[in-house]
XYZ file of C-alpha atoms in Angstrom:
479
model
C -108.964 49.748 -120.707
C -106.081 50.497 -118.369
C -104.020 53.567 -117.561
C -101.018 54.641 -115.519
C -102.062 55.827 -112.054
C -99.963 58.893 -111.261
C -101.031 58.673 -107.601
C -99.918 55.043 -107.278
C -96.697 55.824 -109.146
C -95.940 58.765 -106.838
C -96.582 56.673 -103.704
C -94.479 53.806 -105.050
C -91.513 55.973 -106.068
C -91.427 57.836 -102.733
C -91.800 54.653 -100.682
C -89.206 52.631 -102.620
C -86.734 55.535 -102.756
C -86.889 55.980 -98.984
C -86.604 52.240 -98.369
C -83.489 52.091 -100.537
C -82.188 55.253 -98.829
C -81.789 57.126 -102.105
C -81.924 60.895 -102.370
C -83.696 62.447 -105.337
C -80.255 63.418 -106.641
C -79.047 59.800 -106.469
C -82.225 58.554 -108.140
C -81.828 61.176 -110.854
C -78.261 59.995 -111.478
C -79.264 56.327 -111.710
C -82.305 56.833 -113.935
C -81.185 59.792 -116.040
C -84.387 61.634 -115.103
C -84.031 65.324 -114.237
C -84.437 65.991 -110.501
C -87.108 68.650 -111.036
C -89.112 66.115 -113.019
C -88.706 63.605 -110.193
C -90.064 66.186 -107.739
C -93.138 66.703 -109.928
C -93.541 62.962 -110.399
C -93.468 62.373 -106.617
C -96.273 64.932 -106.280
C -98.357 63.096 -108.885
C -97.905 66.007 -111.278
C -95.889 64.389 -114.082
C -96.577 61.526 -116.467
C -93.287 59.813 -117.410
C -92.384 58.409 -120.781
C -92.212 54.625 -121.229
C -88.403 54.717 -120.993
C -88.537 56.811 -117.808
C -91.100 54.463 -116.235
C -88.993 51.423 -117.085
C -85.868 53.089 -115.659
C -87.694 53.860 -112.395
C -89.046 50.329 -112.082
C -85.594 48.838 -112.628
C -83.738 51.084 -110.159
C -86.462 51.014 -107.499
C -87.345 47.335 -108.042
C -91.096 47.451 -108.634
C -93.322 46.039 -111.341
C -94.765 48.467 -113.903
C -98.023 46.512 -113.774
C -98.414 47.544 -110.125
C -99.055 51.176 -111.109
C -101.393 50.368 -113.994
C -105.090 50.373 -113.096
C -108.394 49.768 -114.858
C -110.289 52.796 -116.094
C -113.358 51.515 -114.287
C -112.568 49.725 -111.056
C -114.999 46.972 -110.166
C -115.828 47.196 -106.465
C -116.064 43.927 -104.564
C -119.144 44.155 -102.345
C -118.967 41.932 -99.276
C -120.377 42.147 -95.784
C -117.971 43.055 -92.962
C -116.601 39.907 -91.302
C -114.993 38.877 -88.042
C -111.699 37.223 -88.957
C -109.229 35.436 -86.679
C -105.723 34.653 -87.868
C -103.535 32.016 -86.235
C -99.864 32.998 -86.519
C -98.227 36.378 -87.095
C -95.342 35.568 -89.392
C -95.103 36.992 -92.906
C -98.229 35.181 -94.078
C -100.437 35.732 -91.045
C -99.535 39.331 -90.270
C -99.734 40.503 -93.885
C -103.214 38.980 -94.163
C -104.222 40.489 -90.812
C -103.323 43.971 -92.040
C -104.904 43.382 -95.456
C -108.233 42.191 -94.050
C -108.342 44.792 -91.265
C -108.982 47.515 -93.852
C -112.577 46.312 -94.236
C -113.103 43.731 -91.478
C -112.603 43.204 -87.743
C -109.449 41.128 -87.339
C -107.906 39.390 -84.338
C -104.373 38.046 -84.745
C -103.406 35.143 -82.488
C -99.873 34.242 -81.466
C -98.322 32.256 -78.627
C -95.469 34.770 -78.206
C -96.571 37.614 -75.897
C -93.912 40.059 -77.145
C -95.239 39.818 -80.715
C -98.793 40.362 -79.513
C -97.734 43.409 -77.492
C -95.950 44.928 -80.489
C -98.935 44.488 -82.791
C -101.229 46.061 -80.193
C -98.837 49.042 -80.146
C -99.143 49.140 -83.955
C -95.549 48.016 -84.373
C -94.507 45.233 -86.722
C -92.640 42.306 -85.123
C -91.191 41.457 -88.550
C -89.361 43.502 -91.167
C -91.737 44.304 -94.001
C -91.927 47.761 -95.552
C -95.665 47.822 -96.255
C -96.726 46.154 -93.002
C -94.714 48.755 -91.087
C -96.185 51.569 -93.193
C -99.803 50.437 -92.813
C -99.498 49.860 -89.059
C -97.943 53.300 -88.614
C -100.873 54.792 -90.579
C -103.555 52.683 -88.869
C -105.726 55.663 -87.916
C -105.739 57.194 -91.374
C -106.417 53.808 -92.948
C -109.073 52.835 -90.417
C -107.533 49.468 -89.586
C -109.552 47.293 -87.193
C -106.881 44.976 -85.799
C -105.945 43.632 -82.396
C -103.746 40.756 -81.243
C -104.083 38.238 -78.433
C -102.629 35.060 -76.974
C -106.172 33.887 -76.092
C -106.915 31.667 -79.060
C -110.227 30.298 -77.786
C -111.833 33.730 -77.427
C -110.522 34.833 -80.835
C -111.865 31.774 -82.630
C -115.205 31.534 -80.805
C -117.061 34.221 -82.763
C -115.073 34.390 -86.006
C -116.669 34.039 -89.441
C -113.347 33.082 -91.044
C -110.307 31.601 -89.309
C -107.016 31.685 -91.202
C -104.389 29.105 -90.195
C -100.842 30.304 -90.931
C -98.918 28.136 -88.479
C -95.392 26.963 -89.438
C -94.855 23.609 -91.165
C -91.183 22.692 -91.132
C -89.883 19.763 -93.172
C -89.105 16.738 -90.985
C -86.306 14.631 -92.548
C -87.197 11.689 -90.291
C -90.710 11.327 -91.683
C -89.920 12.797 -95.128
C -92.900 15.117 -94.731
C -93.853 18.499 -93.339
C -94.372 18.587 -89.594
C -97.996 19.732 -89.510
C -98.380 19.402 -85.734
C -98.715 23.182 -85.280
C -101.545 23.267 -87.834
C -103.310 20.372 -86.117
C -102.907 22.055 -82.744
C -104.635 25.178 -84.080
C -107.421 23.099 -85.647
C -107.933 21.362 -82.301
C -108.361 24.725 -80.556
C -110.768 25.902 -83.268
C -112.879 22.788 -82.838
C -112.951 23.305 -79.077
C -113.887 26.975 -79.410
C -116.661 26.444 -81.953
C -118.112 23.096 -80.915
C -121.383 24.640 -79.680
C -121.900 26.809 -82.756
C -124.598 25.758 -85.173
C -123.087 27.846 -87.978
C -119.431 26.854 -88.134
C -116.738 29.268 -89.317
C -114.878 28.724 -92.567
C -111.336 27.580 -91.793
C -108.733 28.497 -94.400
C -105.347 26.787 -94.225
C -102.672 29.136 -95.544
C -99.726 27.102 -94.231
C -97.850 25.129 -96.867
C -98.866 21.478 -96.518
C -98.328 18.123 -98.276
C -100.509 17.185 -101.227
C -103.643 15.527 -99.875
C -103.361 16.971 -96.369
C -106.612 18.964 -96.357
C -108.697 15.923 -97.290
C -106.812 13.861 -94.700
C -107.207 16.338 -91.833
C -110.895 16.980 -92.557
C -111.554 13.265 -92.110
C -109.212 12.835 -89.150
C -110.707 15.716 -87.160
C -114.251 15.377 -88.474
C -114.251 19.015 -89.625
C -115.832 19.526 -93.045
C -115.463 23.327 -92.984
C -111.758 23.437 -93.970
C -110.495 24.816 -97.296
C -106.991 25.601 -98.548
C -105.577 28.711 -100.198
C -101.878 28.808 -101.113
C -99.895 31.996 -100.567
C -97.402 33.394 -103.066
C -95.572 35.970 -100.976
C -92.012 37.216 -101.004
C -90.085 37.632 -97.799
C -90.163 41.270 -96.573
C -92.716 42.109 -99.308
C -95.618 40.035 -98.024
C -98.231 42.770 -97.654
C -97.177 44.319 -100.973
C -97.764 40.962 -102.656
C -101.213 40.743 -101.051
C -102.034 44.257 -102.235
C -100.846 43.429 -105.774
C -101.388 39.666 -106.090
C -100.427 37.835 -109.267
C -103.395 35.499 -108.738
C -105.724 34.155 -106.071
C -106.154 30.404 -105.740
C -108.628 28.717 -103.412
C -109.030 24.963 -103.084
C -112.366 23.628 -101.851
C -114.849 20.814 -102.347
C -118.315 21.488 -103.755
C -119.862 21.884 -100.292
C -117.477 24.754 -99.441
C -117.378 26.381 -102.878
C -119.550 29.332 -101.810
C -117.280 29.973 -98.804
C -114.236 29.717 -101.091
C -115.698 32.395 -103.377
C -116.406 34.609 -100.379
C -112.829 34.213 -99.143
C -111.476 35.102 -102.596
C -113.713 38.187 -102.537
C -112.199 39.199 -99.168
C -108.724 39.026 -100.701
C -109.870 41.059 -103.709
C -111.555 43.615 -101.459
C -108.323 44.308 -99.584
C -106.112 44.489 -102.661
C -105.174 47.641 -104.556
C -104.696 45.768 -107.814
C -107.850 45.106 -109.806
C -108.731 42.428 -112.366
C -106.927 39.754 -110.350
C -107.057 36.257 -111.874
C -108.980 33.953 -109.498
C -108.828 30.171 -109.743
C -110.994 27.672 -107.868
C -109.927 24.034 -107.735
C -109.883 20.990 -105.485
C -107.768 21.242 -102.336
C -105.260 18.638 -103.533
C -104.726 20.549 -106.781
C -104.193 23.800 -104.867
C -101.699 22.063 -102.560
C -99.799 20.688 -105.560
C -99.795 24.115 -107.243
C -98.037 25.682 -104.270
C -95.278 23.037 -104.180
C -94.737 23.076 -107.946
C -94.474 26.882 -108.020
C -91.776 26.978 -105.352
C -89.910 24.042 -106.844
C -89.835 25.853 -110.187
C -88.440 28.958 -108.477
C -85.793 26.797 -106.789
C -85.012 25.246 -110.178
C -84.545 28.701 -111.700
C -82.258 29.810 -108.864
C -80.252 26.607 -109.262
C -80.040 26.995 -113.037
C -78.417 30.417 -112.872
C -76.241 29.352 -109.965
C -74.916 26.426 -111.987
C -74.400 28.719 -114.972
C -72.346 30.905 -112.620
C -70.399 27.905 -111.299
C -69.512 26.907 -114.861
C -68.374 30.440 -115.703
C -66.195 30.678 -112.583
C -64.516 27.332 -113.207
C -63.942 28.152 -116.896
C -62.782 31.724 -116.096
C -65.656 33.330 -117.989
C -67.668 36.421 -117.097
C -71.067 35.326 -115.813
C -73.023 38.572 -116.250
C -72.936 38.857 -120.058
C -73.858 35.173 -120.405
C -76.899 35.643 -118.175
C -77.881 38.793 -120.050
C -77.567 36.988 -123.366
C -79.672 34.076 -122.115
C -82.346 36.231 -120.495
C -82.967 38.571 -123.416
C -84.795 35.624 -124.945
C -88.416 36.513 -124.063
C -89.133 32.866 -123.321
C -86.598 33.057 -120.468
C -86.995 36.646 -119.228
C -84.569 38.993 -117.473
C -85.654 38.426 -113.870
C -85.009 36.089 -110.924
C -81.558 35.401 -112.340
C -79.033 36.976 -109.957
C -76.585 34.294 -108.730
C -76.415 33.541 -105.025
C -74.970 31.008 -102.580
C -78.077 28.866 -103.026
C -81.792 29.052 -102.384
C -83.005 29.256 -98.792
C -85.549 30.946 -96.547
C -88.943 29.864 -95.265
C -90.223 28.092 -98.342
C -87.965 26.806 -101.109
C -85.768 24.313 -99.185
C -88.685 22.609 -97.440
C -91.160 22.799 -100.316
C -88.788 21.150 -102.798
C -88.149 18.297 -100.372
C -91.866 17.883 -99.684
C -92.663 17.725 -103.396
C -89.930 15.142 -103.849
C -91.493 13.088 -101.047
C -94.899 13.377 -102.739
C -93.311 11.956 -105.907
C -92.901 8.538 -104.274
C -93.909 5.971 -106.873
C -93.897 8.558 -109.681
C -91.073 8.593 -112.285
C -88.916 11.717 -112.034
C -85.337 12.943 -112.253
C -85.549 16.736 -112.245
C -87.150 17.189 -108.793
C -84.326 15.197 -107.170
C -81.813 17.267 -109.115
C -83.289 20.550 -107.822
C -82.841 19.374 -104.225
C -79.331 18.062 -104.874
C -78.236 21.159 -106.827
C -78.489 23.376 -103.753
C -75.998 21.238 -101.831
C -73.671 21.149 -104.837
C -73.738 24.954 -105.035
C -72.930 25.374 -101.328
C -70.065 22.886 -101.685
C -68.674 24.928 -104.568
C -68.944 28.285 -102.764
C -67.244 26.858 -99.678
C -64.444 25.368 -101.797
C -63.855 28.723 -103.491
C -63.382 30.403 -100.110
C -61.278 27.602 -98.644
C -58.968 27.790 -101.677
C -58.019 31.325 -100.627
C -56.478 29.893 -97.394
C -57.931 32.575 -95.109
C -56.882 32.744 -91.447
C -60.388 33.954 -90.596
C -63.582 34.289 -92.625
C -66.151 36.991 -91.978
C -69.794 36.361 -92.808
C -71.644 39.549 -93.740
C -75.309 39.013 -92.861
C -77.063 35.703 -92.425
C -80.148 36.965 -94.234
C -81.025 35.805 -97.729
C -82.161 39.154 -99.102
C -81.616 42.867 -98.668
C -84.092 44.648 -96.359
C -84.896 41.398 -94.547
C -84.498 40.143 -90.986
C -85.114 36.469 -91.778
C -82.223 34.037 -92.029
C -84.020 30.746 -91.465
C -82.400 28.050 -93.626
C -80.312 30.674 -95.413
C -77.808 29.155 -97.828
C -74.885 31.007 -96.288
C -75.263 28.964 -93.094
C -74.617 25.779 -95.056
C -71.499 27.378 -96.543
C -70.340 28.365 -93.048
C -70.614 24.800 -91.760
C -68.550 23.504 -94.663
C -65.814 26.088 -94.009
C -65.793 25.318 -90.286
C -65.299 21.633 -91.118
C -61.870 22.680 -92.459
C -61.004 24.268 -89.060
C -61.153 27.812 -90.417
C -62.480 30.319 -87.827
C -65.498 32.419 -88.776
C -67.115 35.552 -87.352
C -70.534 36.992 -88.200
C -71.769 40.514 -88.789
C -75.525 40.372 -88.206
C -77.224 43.432 -86.665
C -80.382 41.469 -85.847
C -78.321 39.459 -83.315
C -76.759 40.789 -80.120
C -73.151 41.937 -80.456
C -70.790 39.461 -78.802
C -73.395 36.704 -78.712
C -72.906 33.174 -79.969
C -74.733 31.880 -83.044
C -74.299 28.141 -83.607
C -70.764 28.370 -82.231
C -69.816 31.476 -84.231
C -69.051 34.838 -82.608
C -71.253 37.780 -83.587
C -69.158 40.921 -84.222
C -71.399 43.899 -84.969
C -68.629 46.471 -84.799
C -68.339 46.751 -88.572
C -64.831 48.245 -88.508
C -63.539 45.428 -86.291
C -65.376 42.839 -88.428
C -63.718 44.128 -91.584
C -60.292 44.325 -89.965
C -60.330 40.782 -88.537
C -61.676 39.091 -91.678
C -59.300 37.929 -94.407
C -62.210 36.991 -96.657
C -65.742 38.346 -96.273
C -68.619 36.211 -97.516
C -71.565 38.316 -98.690
C -74.564 36.665 -100.319
C -75.798 40.170 -101.122
C -73.430 43.134 -101.440
C -74.107 46.450 -99.687
C -72.409 49.812 -100.194
C -70.941 49.744 -96.677
C -68.584 46.991 -97.896
C -67.142 49.059 -100.730
C -64.014 50.078 -98.796
C -62.986 46.410 -98.387
C -64.070 45.186 -101.807
C -60.792 43.285 -102.236
C -61.790 41.036 -99.340
C -65.320 40.362 -100.547
C -66.436 37.049 -102.012
C -69.930 37.419 -103.464
C -71.851 36.232 -106.495
C -74.246 39.201 -106.300
C -73.565 40.312 -109.858
C -76.577 42.541 -110.415
C -76.863 44.073 -106.927
C -80.446 42.946 -106.439
C -82.330 40.022 -104.954
């Protein structure tokens, strides 16, 4: 049996409200819940009705299932481990914090400034829960340090997690896995004299068949693969409340795979997590198919929005009407300028490359649809004949500092091709600096004044006073 955890609900409501910079009064107004009740709820002293819980989850953007727990929590018993993690991006750092609750963790990175920040218990990336856990490291008993000395970190580790970047290389039509191979080479060097080898877990996204290939190439039979399913800026949260755990391993490494899954379960808050064990190639394919489906869903609602704009229809009621069908679902449906970020653009292209020799039409369409959407958005802006276009944030999502491969950059290039000047408002960049030939203007008043049209993939309240200048497809004011 399961029940609502008032403690988890209180922690979630307080944390999300502060992240969204909402006062209790504002939250009361948006949810229709009396402020005095909210105060009791945030103290863990009030059990909300179903309607109140749903209203809170919608306004504060959390899943109701995250505050539901089993009546009897099954404890995962596992011996304390020494864990080394290669890479401190969203994947690596979130895992480092997760595991450091019950294990001794060393995070490895080649960038000294990131290492120094982690050793000061500061997050080098923007992620609400990572920042919170690092700030509370004493209370939580985290055992975590960071280093640039990979050899020493790997030498005595029981588990080594590889979360190095794998960018898509259009020349080879495959992921560039050189960073992963470099890490594996260092691991082999550091552990060559050990009789009992560590278990190496690749968390980087890789082509289908890569684990089998690299095990043979490097003569290392202690490598398994476990795909990650993390959202940008919510990586630790998604490790604390995972939708599932998947580990790919051959029969020889099946016991190690089960132990690794147990480590993930041990660090999580959520209980009764579905765990799947499969071959490495199947796990690799699962990761690429998941992200390609997400890209397909983004593209579907973007093309619905394109149709509505061209036909002078209102997009929002159409989406609502479509998504009230329980087979579709009212989520992941807010139009945007296209999919982007760390994963979707490269993973869709990699899956398409893996389809060589296999009949398909839809996978190609998902890749092509993103370019079509960016063409359309750019054309809509160009049609307004602006003297200067302002770009409000390069990031893909609210509360994020990542703008790698963000769709808005593709739109910017298309507008520049028509000789229309652009300026950027992006607080994560230095004011007055140059970004790909565009001036960064972080004086918001000046940015608003100089821009005839302001492109905003996601709308923020600070743009409300110039709403007439805004071009956005952020219909539902959420990611």
